[in-house]
JSON list of C-alpha atoms in Angstrom, two decimals:
[
{"chain": "H", "resi": 1, "resn": "UNK", "atom": "CA", "xyz": [-0.14, 0.04, -0.11]},
{"chain": "H", "resi": 2, "resn": "UNK", "atom": "CA", "xyz": [1.68, 3.26, -1.06]},
{"chain": "H", "resi": 3, "resn": "UNK", "atom": "CA", "xyz": [-0.80, 5.86, 0.92]},
{"chain": "H", "resi": 4, "resn": "UNK", "atom": "CA", "xyz": [0.38, 5.29, 4.59]},
{"chain": "H", "resi": 5, "resn": "UNK", "atom": "CA", "xyz": [-2.72, 7.12, 5.85]},
{"chain": "H", "resi": 6, "resn": "UNK", "atom": "CA", "xyz": [-4.76, 4.23, 4.47]},
{"chain": "H", "resi": 7, "resn": "UNK", "atom": "CA", "xyz": [-2.15, 1.69, 5.29]},
{"chain": "H", "resi": 8, "resn": "UNK", "atom": "CA", "xyz": [-2.29, 3.03, 9.19]},
{"chain": "H", "resi": 9, "resn": "UNK", "atom": "CA", "xyz": [-6.17, 3.02, 8.84]},
{"chain": "H", "resi": 10, "resn": "UNK", "atom": "CA", "xyz": [-6.40, -0.78, 7.57]},
{"chain": "H", "resi": 11, "resn": "UNK", "atom": "CA", "xyz": [-3.76, -1.78, 10.46]},
{"chain": "H", "resi": 12, "resn": "UNK", "atom": "CA", "xyz": [-5.81, -0.27, 13.04]},
{"chain": "H", "resi": 13, "resn": "UNK", "atom": "CA", "xyz": [-9.15, -1.57, 11.54]},
{"chain": "H", "resi": 14, "resn": "UNK", "atom": "CA", "xyz": [-7.98, -4.90, 11.39]},
{"chain": "H", "resi": 15, "resn": "UNK", "atom": "CA", "xyz": [-6.26, -5.19, 14.68]},
{"chain": "H", "resi": 16, "resn": "UNK", "atom": "CA", "xyz": [-9.32, -3.72, 16.47]},
{"chain": "H", "resi": 17, "resn": "UNK", "atom": "CA", "xyz": [-11.42, -6.40, 14.45]},
{"chain": "H", "resi": 18, "resn": "UNK", "atom": "CA", "xyz": [-9.49, -9.14, 15.28]},
{"chain": "H", "resi": 19, "resn": "UNK", "atom": "CA", "xyz": [-9.41, -7.92, 19.11]},
{"chain": "H", "resi": 20, "resn": "UNK", "atom": "CA", "xyz": [-13.24, -7.54, 19.37]},
{"chain": "H", "resi": 21, "resn": "UNK", "atom": "CA", "xyz": [-14.19, -11.12, 18.10]},
{"chain": "H", "resi": 22, "resn": "UNK", "atom": "CA", "xyz": [-12.95, -14.44, 16.91]},
{"chain": "H", "resi": 23, "resn": "UNK", "atom": "CA", "xyz": [-14.69, -13.98, 13.61]},
{"chain": "H", "resi": 24, "resn": "UNK", "atom": "CA", "xyz": [-12.93, -10.65, 13.23]},
{"chain": "H", "resi": 25, "resn": "UNK", "atom": "CA", "xyz": [-9.70, -12.29, 13.86]},
{"chain": "H", "resi": 26, "resn": "UNK", "atom": "CA", "xyz": [-10.26, -15.10, 11.56]},
{"chain": "H", "resi": 27, "resn": "UNK", "atom": "CA", "xyz": [-11.32, -12.45, 8.84]},
{"chain": "H", "resi": 28, "resn": "UNK", "atom": "CA", "xyz": [-8.09, -10.18, 9.67]},
{"chain": "H", "resi": 29, "resn": "UNK", "atom": "CA", "xyz": [-5.95, -13.16, 9.47]},
{"chain": "H", "resi": 30, "resn": "UNK", "atom": "CA", "xyz": [-7.42, -14.17, 6.09]},
{"chain": "H", "resi": 31, "resn": "UNK", "atom": "CA", "xyz": [-6.81, -10.53, 4.98]},
{"chain": "H", "resi": 32, "resn": "UNK", "atom": "CA", "xyz": [-3.23, -10.90, 5.85]},
{"chain": "H", "resi": 33, "resn": "UNK", "atom": "CA", "xyz": [-2.78, -14.04, 3.94]},
{"chain": "H", "resi": 34, "resn": "UNK", "atom": "CA", "xyz": [-4.63, -12.71, 0.74]},
{"chain": "H", "resi": 35, "resn": "UNK", "atom": "CA", "xyz": [-3.02, -9.20, 0.40]},
{"chain": "H", "resi": 36, "resn": "UNK", "atom": "CA", "xyz": [0.34, -9.13, 2.13]},
{"chain": "H", "resi": 37, "resn": "UNK", "atom": "CA", "xyz": [3.53, -10.82, 1.04]},
{"chain": "H", "resi": 38, "resn": "UNK", "atom": "CA", "xyz": [3.36, -12.84, 4.58]},
{"chain": "H", "resi": 39, "resn": "UNK", "atom": "CA", "xyz": [6.48, -13.98, 6.09]},
{"chain": "H", "resi": 40, "resn": "UNK", "atom": "CA", "xyz": [8.86, -12.68, 3.32]},
{"chain": "H", "resi": 41, "resn": "UNK", "atom": "CA", "xyz": [7.89, -9.09, 4.26]},
{"chain": "H", "resi": 42, "resn": "UNK", "atom": "CA", "xyz": [8.78, -9.54, 8.04]},
{"chain": "H", "resi": 43, "resn": "UNK", "atom": "CA", "xyz": [12.03, -7.82, 8.94]},
{"chain": "H", "resi": 44, "resn": "UNK", "atom": "CA", "xyz": [13.43, -10.69, 11.12]},
{"chain": "H", "resi": 45, "resn": "UNK", "atom": "CA", "xyz": [11.36, -14.05, 10.87]},
{"chain": "H", "resi": 46, "resn": "UNK", "atom": "CA", "xyz": [13.27, -15.79, 13.64]},
{"chain": "H", "resi": 47, "resn": "UNK", "atom": "CA", "xyz": [12.05, -12.84, 16.29]},
{"chain": "H", "resi": 48, "resn": "UNK", "atom": "CA", "xyz": [8.58, -13.16, 14.89]},
{"chain": "H", "resi": 49, "resn": "UNK", "atom": "CA", "xyz": [8.25, -16.59, 15.28]},
{"chain": "H", "resi": 50, "resn": "UNK", "atom": "CA", "xyz": [9.86, -16.49, 18.87]},
{"chain": "H", "resi": 51, "resn": "UNK", "atom": "CA", "xyz": [7.00, -14.44, 19.83]},
{"chain": "H", "resi": 52, "resn": "UNK", "atom": "CA", "xyz": [4.35, -16.37, 18.49]},
{"chain": "H", "resi": 53, "resn": "UNK", "atom": "CA", "xyz": [5.93, -19.24, 20.23]},
{"chain": "H", "resi": 54, "resn": "UNK", "atom": "CA", "xyz": [5.76, -17.52, 23.38]},
{"chain": "H", "resi": 55, "resn": "UNK", "atom": "CA", "xyz": [2.17, -16.47, 22.69]},
{"chain": "H", "resi": 56, "resn": "UNK", "atom": "CA", "xyz": [1.22, -20.30, 21.85]},
{"chain": "H", "resi": 57, "resn": "UNK", "atom": "CA", "xyz": [2.70, -21.48, 25.13]},
{"chain": "H", "resi": 58, "resn": "UNK", "atom": "CA", "xyz": [0.81, -18.59, 27.31]},
{"chain": "H", "resi": 59, "resn": "UNK", "atom": "CA", "xyz": [-2.36, -19.61, 25.42]},
{"chain": "H", "resi": 60, "resn": "UNK", "atom": "CA", "xyz": [-1.65, -23.39, 26.22]},
{"chain": "H", "resi": 61, "resn": "UNK", "atom": "CA", "xyz": [-1.26, -22.95, 29.87]},
{"chain": "H", "resi": 62, "resn": "UNK", "atom": "CA", "xyz": [-4.11, -20.48, 30.06]},
{"chain": "H", "resi": 63, "resn": "UNK", "atom": "CA", "xyz": [-6.63, -23.39, 28.21]},
{"chain": "H", "resi": 64, "resn": "UNK", "atom": "CA", "xyz": [-5.07, -26.06, 30.55]},
{"chain": "H", "resi": 65, "resn": "UNK", "atom": "CA", "xyz": [-5.82, -23.93, 33.63]},
{"chain": "H", "resi": 66, "resn": "UNK", "atom": "CA", "xyz": [-9.48, -23.35, 32.55]},
{"chain": "H", "resi": 67, "resn": "UNK", "atom": "CA", "xyz": [-8.92, -20.03, 30.82]},
{"chain": "H", "resi": 68, "resn": "UNK", "atom": "CA", "xyz": [-9.66, -18.88, 27.38]},
{"chain": "H", "resi": 69, "resn": "UNK", "atom": "CA", "xyz": [-6.12, -19.73, 25.84]},
{"chain": "H", "resi": 70, "resn": "UNK", "atom": "CA", "xyz": [-7.43, -20.83, 22.28]},
{"chain": "H", "resi": 71, "resn": "UNK", "atom": "CA", "xyz": [-9.74, -17.67, 21.95]},
{"chain": "H", "resi": 72, "resn": "UNK", "atom": "CA", "xyz": [-6.59, -15.59, 23.11]},
{"chain": "H", "resi": 73, "resn": "UNK", "atom": "CA", "xyz": [-4.24, -17.48, 20.80]},
{"chain": "H", "resi": 74, "resn": "UNK", "atom": "CA", "xyz": [-6.79, -16.96, 17.86]},
{"chain": "H", "resi": 75, "resn": "UNK", "atom": "CA", "xyz": [-7.12, -13.20, 18.20]},
{"chain": "H", "resi": 76, "resn": "UNK", "atom": "CA", "xyz": [-3.38, -12.37, 19.07]},
{"chain": "H", "resi": 77, "resn": "UNK", "atom": "CA", "xyz": [-1.91, -14.21, 16.19]},
{"chain": "H", "resi": 78, "resn": "UNK", "atom": "CA", "xyz": [-3.50, -11.86, 13.32]},
{"chain": "H", "resi": 79, "resn": "UNK", "atom": "CA", "xyz": [-2.76, -8.71, 15.38]},
{"chain": "H", "resi": 80, "resn": "UNK", "atom": "CA", "xyz": [1.16, -9.72, 15.70]},
{"chain": "H", "resi": 81, "resn": "UNK", "atom": "CA", "xyz": [1.01, -10.62, 11.75]},
{"chain": "H", "resi": 82, "resn": "UNK", "atom": "CA", "xyz": [-0.69, -7.69, 10.80]},
{"chain": "H", "resi": 83, "resn": "UNK", "atom": "CA", "xyz": [1.75, -5.25, 13.00]},
{"chain": "H", "resi": 84, "resn": "UNK", "atom": "CA", "xyz": [4.96, -7.06, 11.55]},
{"chain": "H", "resi": 85, "resn": "UNK", "atom": "CA", "xyz": [3.29, -6.21, 7.94]},
{"chain": "H", "resi": 86, "resn": "UNK", "atom": "CA", "xyz": [2.60, -2.68, 8.65]},
{"chain": "H", "resi": 87, "resn": "UNK", "atom": "CA", "xyz": [6.16, -2.18, 10.17]},
{"chain": "H", "resi": 88, "resn": "UNK", "atom": "CA", "xyz": [7.98, -3.99, 7.28]},
{"chain": "H", "resi": 89, "resn": "UNK", "atom": "CA", "xyz": [5.97, -1.92, 5.02]},
{"chain": "H", "resi": 90, "resn": "UNK", "atom": "CA", "xyz": [6.70, 1.36, 6.26]},
{"chain": "H", "resi": 91, "resn": "UNK", "atom": "CA", "xyz": [8.60, 4.16, 4.64]},
{"chain": "H", "resi": 92, "resn": "UNK", "atom": "CA", "xyz": [10.98, 6.75, 6.34]},
{"chain": "H", "resi": 93, "resn": "UNK", "atom": "CA", "xyz": [9.15, 9.75, 7.85]},
{"chain": "H", "resi": 94, "resn": "UNK", "atom": "CA", "xyz": [5.68, 8.52, 6.99]},
{"chain": "H", "resi": 95, "resn": "UNK", "atom": "CA", "xyz": [4.43, 8.56, 10.38]},
{"chain": "H", "resi": 96, "resn": "UNK", "atom": "CA", "xyz": [5.60, 12.49, 10.69]},
{"chain": "H", "resi": 97, "resn": "UNK", "atom": "CA", "xyz": [3.64, 13.26, 7.35]},
{"chain": "H", "resi": 98, "resn": "UNK", "atom": "CA", "xyz": [0.59, 11.55, 8.42]},
{"chain": "H", "resi": 99, "resn": "UNK", "atom": "CA", "xyz": [0.64, 13.10, 11.88]},
{"chain": "H", "resi": 100, "resn": "UNK", "atom": "CA", "xyz": [1.28, 16.77, 10.33]},
{"chain": "H", "resi": 101, "resn": "UNK", "atom": "CA", "xyz": [-1.55, 16.00, 7.84]},
{"chain": "H", "resi": 102, "resn": "UNK", "atom": "CA", "xyz": [-3.93, 14.70, 10.66]},
{"chain": "H", "resi": 103, "resn": "UNK", "atom": "CA", "xyz": [-3.16, 17.34, 13.30]},
{"chain": "H", "resi": 104, "resn": "UNK", "atom": "CA", "xyz": [-1.17, 20.21, 11.92]},
{"chain": "H", "resi": 105, "resn": "UNK", "atom": "CA", "xyz": [2.47, 21.27, 12.03]},
{"chain": "H", "resi": 106, "resn": "UNK", "atom": "CA", "xyz": [2.69, 22.02, 15.50]},
{"chain": "H", "resi": 107, "resn": "UNK", "atom": "CA", "xyz": [0.99, 19.25, 17.50]},
{"chain": "H", "resi": 108, "resn": "UNK", "atom": "CA", "xyz": [1.03, 17.03, 14.68]},
{"chain": "H", "resi": 109, "resn": "UNK", "atom": "CA", "xyz": [4.83, 17.76, 13.84]},
{"chain": "H", "resi": 110, "resn": "UNK", "atom": "CA", "xyz": [5.70, 16.76, 17.71]},
{"chain": "H", "resi": 111, "resn": "UNK", "atom": "CA", "xyz": [3.90, 13.57, 17.89]},
{"chain": "H", "resi": 112, "resn": "UNK", "atom": "CA", "xyz": [5.09, 12.46, 14.50]},
{"chain": "H", "resi": 113, "resn": "UNK", "atom": "CA", "xyz": [8.56, 13.18, 15.51]},
{"chain": "H", "resi": 114, "resn": "UNK", "atom": "CA", "xyz": [8.27, 11.37, 18.65]},
{"chain": "H", "resi": 115, "resn": "UNK", "atom": "CA", "xyz": [7.04, 8.41, 16.81]},
{"chain": "H", "resi": 116, "resn": "UNK", "atom": "CA", "xyz": [9.80, 8.14, 14.39]},
{"chain": "H", "resi": 117, "resn": "UNK", "atom": "CA", "xyz": [12.36, 8.79, 16.81]},
{"chain": "H", "resi": 118, "resn": "UNK", "atom": "CA", "xyz": [10.73, 5.85, 18.76]},
{"chain": "H", "resi": 119, "resn": "UNK", "atom": "CA", "xyz": [10.68, 3.40, 15.59]},
{"chain": "H", "resi": 120, "resn": "UNK", "atom": "CA", "xyz": [14.33, 4.52, 14.99]},
{"chain": "H", "resi": 121, "resn": "UNK", "atom": "CA", "xyz": [15.17, 3.49, 18.50]},
{"chain": "H", "resi": 122, "resn": "UNK", "atom": "CA", "xyz": [13.44, 0.11, 18.11]},
{"chain": "H", "resi": 123, "resn": "UNK", "atom": "CA", "xyz": [15.66, -0.83, 15.05]},
{"chain": "H", "resi": 124, "resn": "UNK", "atom": "CA", "xyz": [18.87, 0.37, 16.95]},
{"chain": "H", "resi": 125, "resn": "UNK", "atom": "CA", "xyz": [17.85, -1.76, 19.80]},
{"chain": "H", "resi": 126, "resn": "UNK", "atom": "CA", "xyz": [17.49, -4.80, 17.16]},
{"chain": "H", "resi": 127, "resn": "UNK", "atom": "CA", "xyz": [20.86, -4.05, 15.83]},
{"chain": "H", "resi": 128, "resn": "UNK", "atom": "CA", "xyz": [22.58, -3.86, 19.57]},
{"chain": "H", "resi": 129, "resn": "UNK", "atom": "CA", "xyz": [21.19, -7.23, 20.21]},
{"chain": "H", "resi": 130, "resn": "UNK", "atom": "CA", "xyz": [22.49, -8.90, 17.25]},
{"chain": "H", "resi": 131, "resn": "UNK", "atom": "CA", "xyz": [25.77, -7.38, 17.78]},
{"chain": "H", "resi": 132, "resn": "UNK", "atom": "CA", "xyz": [25.87, -8.59, 21.28]},
{"chain": "H", "resi": 133, "resn": "UNK", "atom": "CA", "xyz": [24.72, -11.97, 20.35]},
{"chain": "H", "resi": 134, "resn": "UNK", "atom": "CA", "xyz": [27.38, -12.17, 17.74]},
{"chain": "H", "resi": 135, "resn": "UNK", "atom": "CA", "xyz": [30.22, -10.92, 20.18]},
{"chain": "H", "resi": 136, "resn": "UNK", "atom": "CA", "xyz": [28.97, -13.93, 22.43]},
{"chain": "H", "resi": 137, "resn": "UNK", "atom": "CA", "xyz": [29.31, -16.33, 19.87]},
{"chain": "H", "resi": 138, "resn": "UNK", "atom": "CA", "xyz": [32.68, -15.26, 18.71]},
{"chain": "H", "resi": 139, "resn": "UNK", "atom": "CA", "xyz": [33.74, -15.64, 22.18]},
{"chain": "H", "resi": 140, "resn": "UNK", "atom": "CA", "xyz": [31.87, -18.79, 22.80]},
{"chain": "H", "resi": 141, "resn": "UNK", "atom": "CA", "xyz": [29.63, -17.73, 25.66]},
{"chain": "H", "resi": 142, "resn": "UNK", "atom": "CA", "xyz": [26.30, -18.98, 25.05]},
{"chain": "H", "resi": 143, "resn": "UNK", "atom": "CA", "xyz": [23.35, -16.89, 25.06]},
{"chain": "H", "resi": 144, "resn": "UNK", "atom": "CA", "xyz": [21.25, -18.25, 28.21]},
{"chain": "H", "resi": 145, "resn": "UNK", "atom": "CA", "xyz": [18.47, -17.06, 30.69]},
{"chain": "H", "resi": 146, "resn": "UNK", "atom": "CA", "xyz": [21.18, -15.95, 33.13]},
{"chain": "H", "resi": 147, "resn": "UNK", "atom": "CA", "xyz": [22.86, -13.45, 30.16]},
{"chain": "H", "resi": 148, "resn": "UNK", "atom": "CA", "xyz": [19.30, -11.93, 29.40]},
{"chain": "H", "resi": 149, "resn": "UNK", "atom": "CA", "xyz": [19.51, -9.53, 32.34]},
{"chain": "H", "resi": 150, "resn": "UNK", "atom": "CA", "xyz": [23.00, -8.08, 31.52]},
{"chain": "H", "resi": 151, "resn": "UNK", "atom": "CA", "xyz": [22.34, -7.86, 27.89]},
{"chain": "H", "resi": 152, "resn": "UNK", "atom": "CA", "xyz": [19.26, -5.99, 28.57]},
{"chain": "H", "resi": 153, "resn": "UNK", "atom": "CA", "xyz": [20.89, -3.57, 31.08]},
{"chain": "H", "resi": 154, "resn": "UNK", "atom": "CA", "xyz": [23.53, -3.00, 28.54]},
{"chain": "H", "resi": 155, "resn": "UNK", "atom": "CA", "xyz": [21.08, -2.29, 25.76]},
{"chain": "H", "resi": 156, "resn": "UNK", "atom": "CA", "xyz": [19.12, 0.11, 27.98]},
{"chain": "H", "resi": 157, "resn": "UNK", "atom": "CA", "xyz": [22.04, 2.06, 28.92]},
{"chain": "H", "resi": 158, "resn": "UNK", "atom": "CA", "xyz": [22.89, 2.43, 25.23]},
{"chain": "H", "resi": 159, "resn": "UNK", "atom": "CA", "xyz": [19.46, 3.44, 24.66]},
{"chain": "H", "resi": 160, "resn": "UNK", "atom": "CA", "xyz": [19.76, 6.11, 27.44]},
{"chain": "H", "resi": 161, "resn": "UNK", "atom": "CA", "xyz": [22.74, 7.77, 26.05]},
{"chain": "H", "resi": 162, "resn": "UNK", "atom": "CA", "xyz": [21.54, 7.83, 22.62]},
{"chain": "H", "resi": 163, "resn": "UNK", "atom": "CA", "xyz": [18.12, 9.52, 23.69]},
{"chain": "H", "resi": 164, "resn": "UNK", "atom": "CA", "xyz": [20.55, 12.20, 25.51]},
{"chain": "H", "resi": 165, "resn": "UNK", "atom": "CA", "xyz": [22.59, 12.69, 22.33]},
{"chain": "H", "resi": 166, "resn": "UNK", "atom": "CA", "xyz": [19.35, 13.19, 20.27]},
{"chain": "H", "resi": 167, "resn": "UNK", "atom": "CA", "xyz": [17.95, 15.62, 22.70]},
{"chain": "H", "resi": 168, "resn": "UNK", "atom": "CA", "xyz": [21.18, 17.77, 22.99]},
{"chain": "H", "resi": 169, "resn": "UNK", "atom": "CA", "xyz": [21.28, 17.77, 19.00]},
{"chain": "H", "resi": 170, "resn": "UNK", "atom": "CA", "xyz": [17.71, 19.08, 18.63]},
{"chain": "H", "resi": 171, "resn": "UNK", "atom": "CA", "xyz": [18.62, 21.85, 21.24]},
{"chain": "H", "resi": 172, "resn": "UNK", "atom": "CA", "xyz": [21.50, 22.95, 19.59]},
{"chain": "H", "resi": 173, "resn": "UNK", "atom": "CA", "xyz": [19.84, 23.29, 16.26]},
{"chain": "H", "resi": 174, "resn": "UNK", "atom": "CA", "xyz": [17.09, 25.33, 18.06]},
{"chain": "H", "resi": 175, "resn": "UNK", "atom": "CA", "xyz": [14.11, 23.06, 17.99]},
{"chain": "H", "resi": 176, "resn": "UNK", "atom": "CA", "xyz": [11.43, 23.81, 20.75]},
{"chain": "H", "resi": 177, "resn": "UNK", "atom": "CA", "xyz": [7.75, 23.06, 19.13]},
{"chain": "H", "resi": 178, "resn": "UNK", "atom": "CA", "xyz": [6.24, 22.37, 15.93]},
{"chain": "H", "resi": 179, "resn": "UNK", "atom": "CA", "xyz": [7.94, 22.57, 12.51]},
{"chain": "H", "resi": 180, "resn": "UNK", "atom": "CA", "xyz": [7.46, 23.25, 8.74]},
{"chain": "H", "resi": 181, "resn": "UNK", "atom": "CA", "xyz": [6.69, 20.12, 6.32]},
{"chain": "H", "resi": 182, "resn": "UNK", "atom": "CA", "xyz": [4.62, 19.66, 3.40]},
{"chain": "H", "resi": 183, "resn": "UNK", "atom": "CA", "xyz": [3.64, 15.74, 3.11]},
{"chain": "H", "resi": 184, "resn": "UNK", "atom": "CA", "xyz": [2.61, 14.32, -0.09]},
{"chain": "H", "resi": 185, "resn": "UNK", "atom": "CA", "xyz": [0.66, 11.09, -0.54]},
{"chain": "H", "resi": 186, "resn": "UNK", "atom": "CA", "xyz": [0.14, 8.86, -3.52]},
{"chain": "H", "resi": 187, "resn": "UNK", "atom": "CA", "xyz": [-3.35, 7.08, -3.24]},
{"chain": "H", "resi": 188, "resn": "UNK", "atom": "CA", "xyz": [-3.70, 4.02, -5.58]},
{"chain": "H", "resi": 189, "resn": "UNK", "atom": "CA", "xyz": [-7.00, 2.10, -6.47]},
{"chain": "H", "resi": 190, "resn": "UNK", "atom": "CA", "xyz": [-5.56, -0.94, -4.54]},
{"chain": "H", "resi": 191, "resn": "UNK", "atom": "CA", "xyz": [-4.89, 0.97, -1.47]},
{"chain": "H", "resi": 192, "resn": "UNK", "atom": "CA", "xyz": [-8.88, 2.23, -1.35]},
{"chain": "H", "resi": 193, "resn": "UNK", "atom": "CA", "xyz": [-10.02, -1.43, -2.08]},
{"chain": "H", "resi": 194, "resn": "UNK", "atom": "CA", "xyz": [-7.69, -2.98, 0.63]},
{"chain": "H", "resi": 195, "resn": "UNK", "atom": "CA", "xyz": [-8.61, -0.28, 2.91]},
{"chain": "H", "resi": 196, "resn": "UNK", "atom": "CA", "xyz": [-12.49, -1.08, 2.36]},
{"chain": "H", "resi": 197, "resn": "UNK", "atom": "CA", "xyz": [-11.76, -4.76, 2.85]},
{"chain": "H", "resi": 198, "resn": "UNK", "atom": "CA", "xyz": [-10.24, -3.92, 6.19]},
{"chain": "H", "resi": 199, "resn": "UNK", "atom": "CA", "xyz": [-13.22, -1.39, 7.09]},
{"chain": "H", "resi": 200, "resn": "UNK", "atom": "CA", "xyz": [-15.77, -4.61, 6.39]},
{"chain": "H", "resi": 201, "resn": "UNK", "atom": "CA", "xyz": [-13.82, -6.78, 8.43]},
{"chain": "H", "resi": 202, "resn": "UNK", "atom": "CA", "xyz": [-14.16, -4.45, 11.52]},
{"chain": "H", "resi": 203, "resn": "UNK", "atom": "CA", "xyz": [-17.96, -3.98, 11.07]},
{"chain": "H", "resi": 204, "resn": "UNK", "atom": "CA", "xyz": [-18.39, -7.63, 10.63]},
{"chain": "H", "resi": 205, "resn": "UNK", "atom": "CA", "xyz": [-16.13, -8.38, 13.93]},
{"chain": "H", "resi": 206, "resn": "UNK", "atom": "CA", "xyz": [-18.16, -5.67, 15.68]},
{"chain": "H", "resi": 207, "resn": "UNK", "atom": "CA", "xyz": [-21.66, -7.33, 14.38]},
{"chain": "H", "resi": 208, "resn": "UNK", "atom": "CA", "xyz": [-20.30, -10.60, 15.76]},
{"chain": "H", "resi": 209, "resn": "UNK", "atom": "CA", "xyz": [-19.37, -9.36, 18.83]}
]
């Protein structure tokens, strides 16, 4: 989808539909299967599969102990897959563009800039984790449960340092609030069609609920 406004709208509609009811979750999963590159577009299939495994284990434990584990699994999987697709399909600065288009050049710019910096931080955290695991493999240190805490602390410290440097850079450049940007969007017929199907999925899920 080329228009980030419609892609974000479709993501919200599908996620809400999957959360509201089980039929909505099934329809959202079908949407993901039919209209996305599926796992080919996921930035890190190994990480995604790890999260899916964690959700599956949680659902099984809940089901065994008398909870609604199966229903939880059916709803969470489409939400996770659609979020992975939306993240992999996004373009740089599109959240800033959409935010300015929606809320103006002051509040919208601030919110969009914060969102873009947050996504950039996620990418840096992923890079840090990959480098730590590579260094541990070179040294012959196994990545175990005990190593999770020191690795996490190291990543958090690095991220705090980067955040401080980014804040200082914005201050030096004179940033206070708002900004000037003129977003442009390209809307295709496919974008409108896919968003319409997502909207229909949401309403069907709401009616089923």
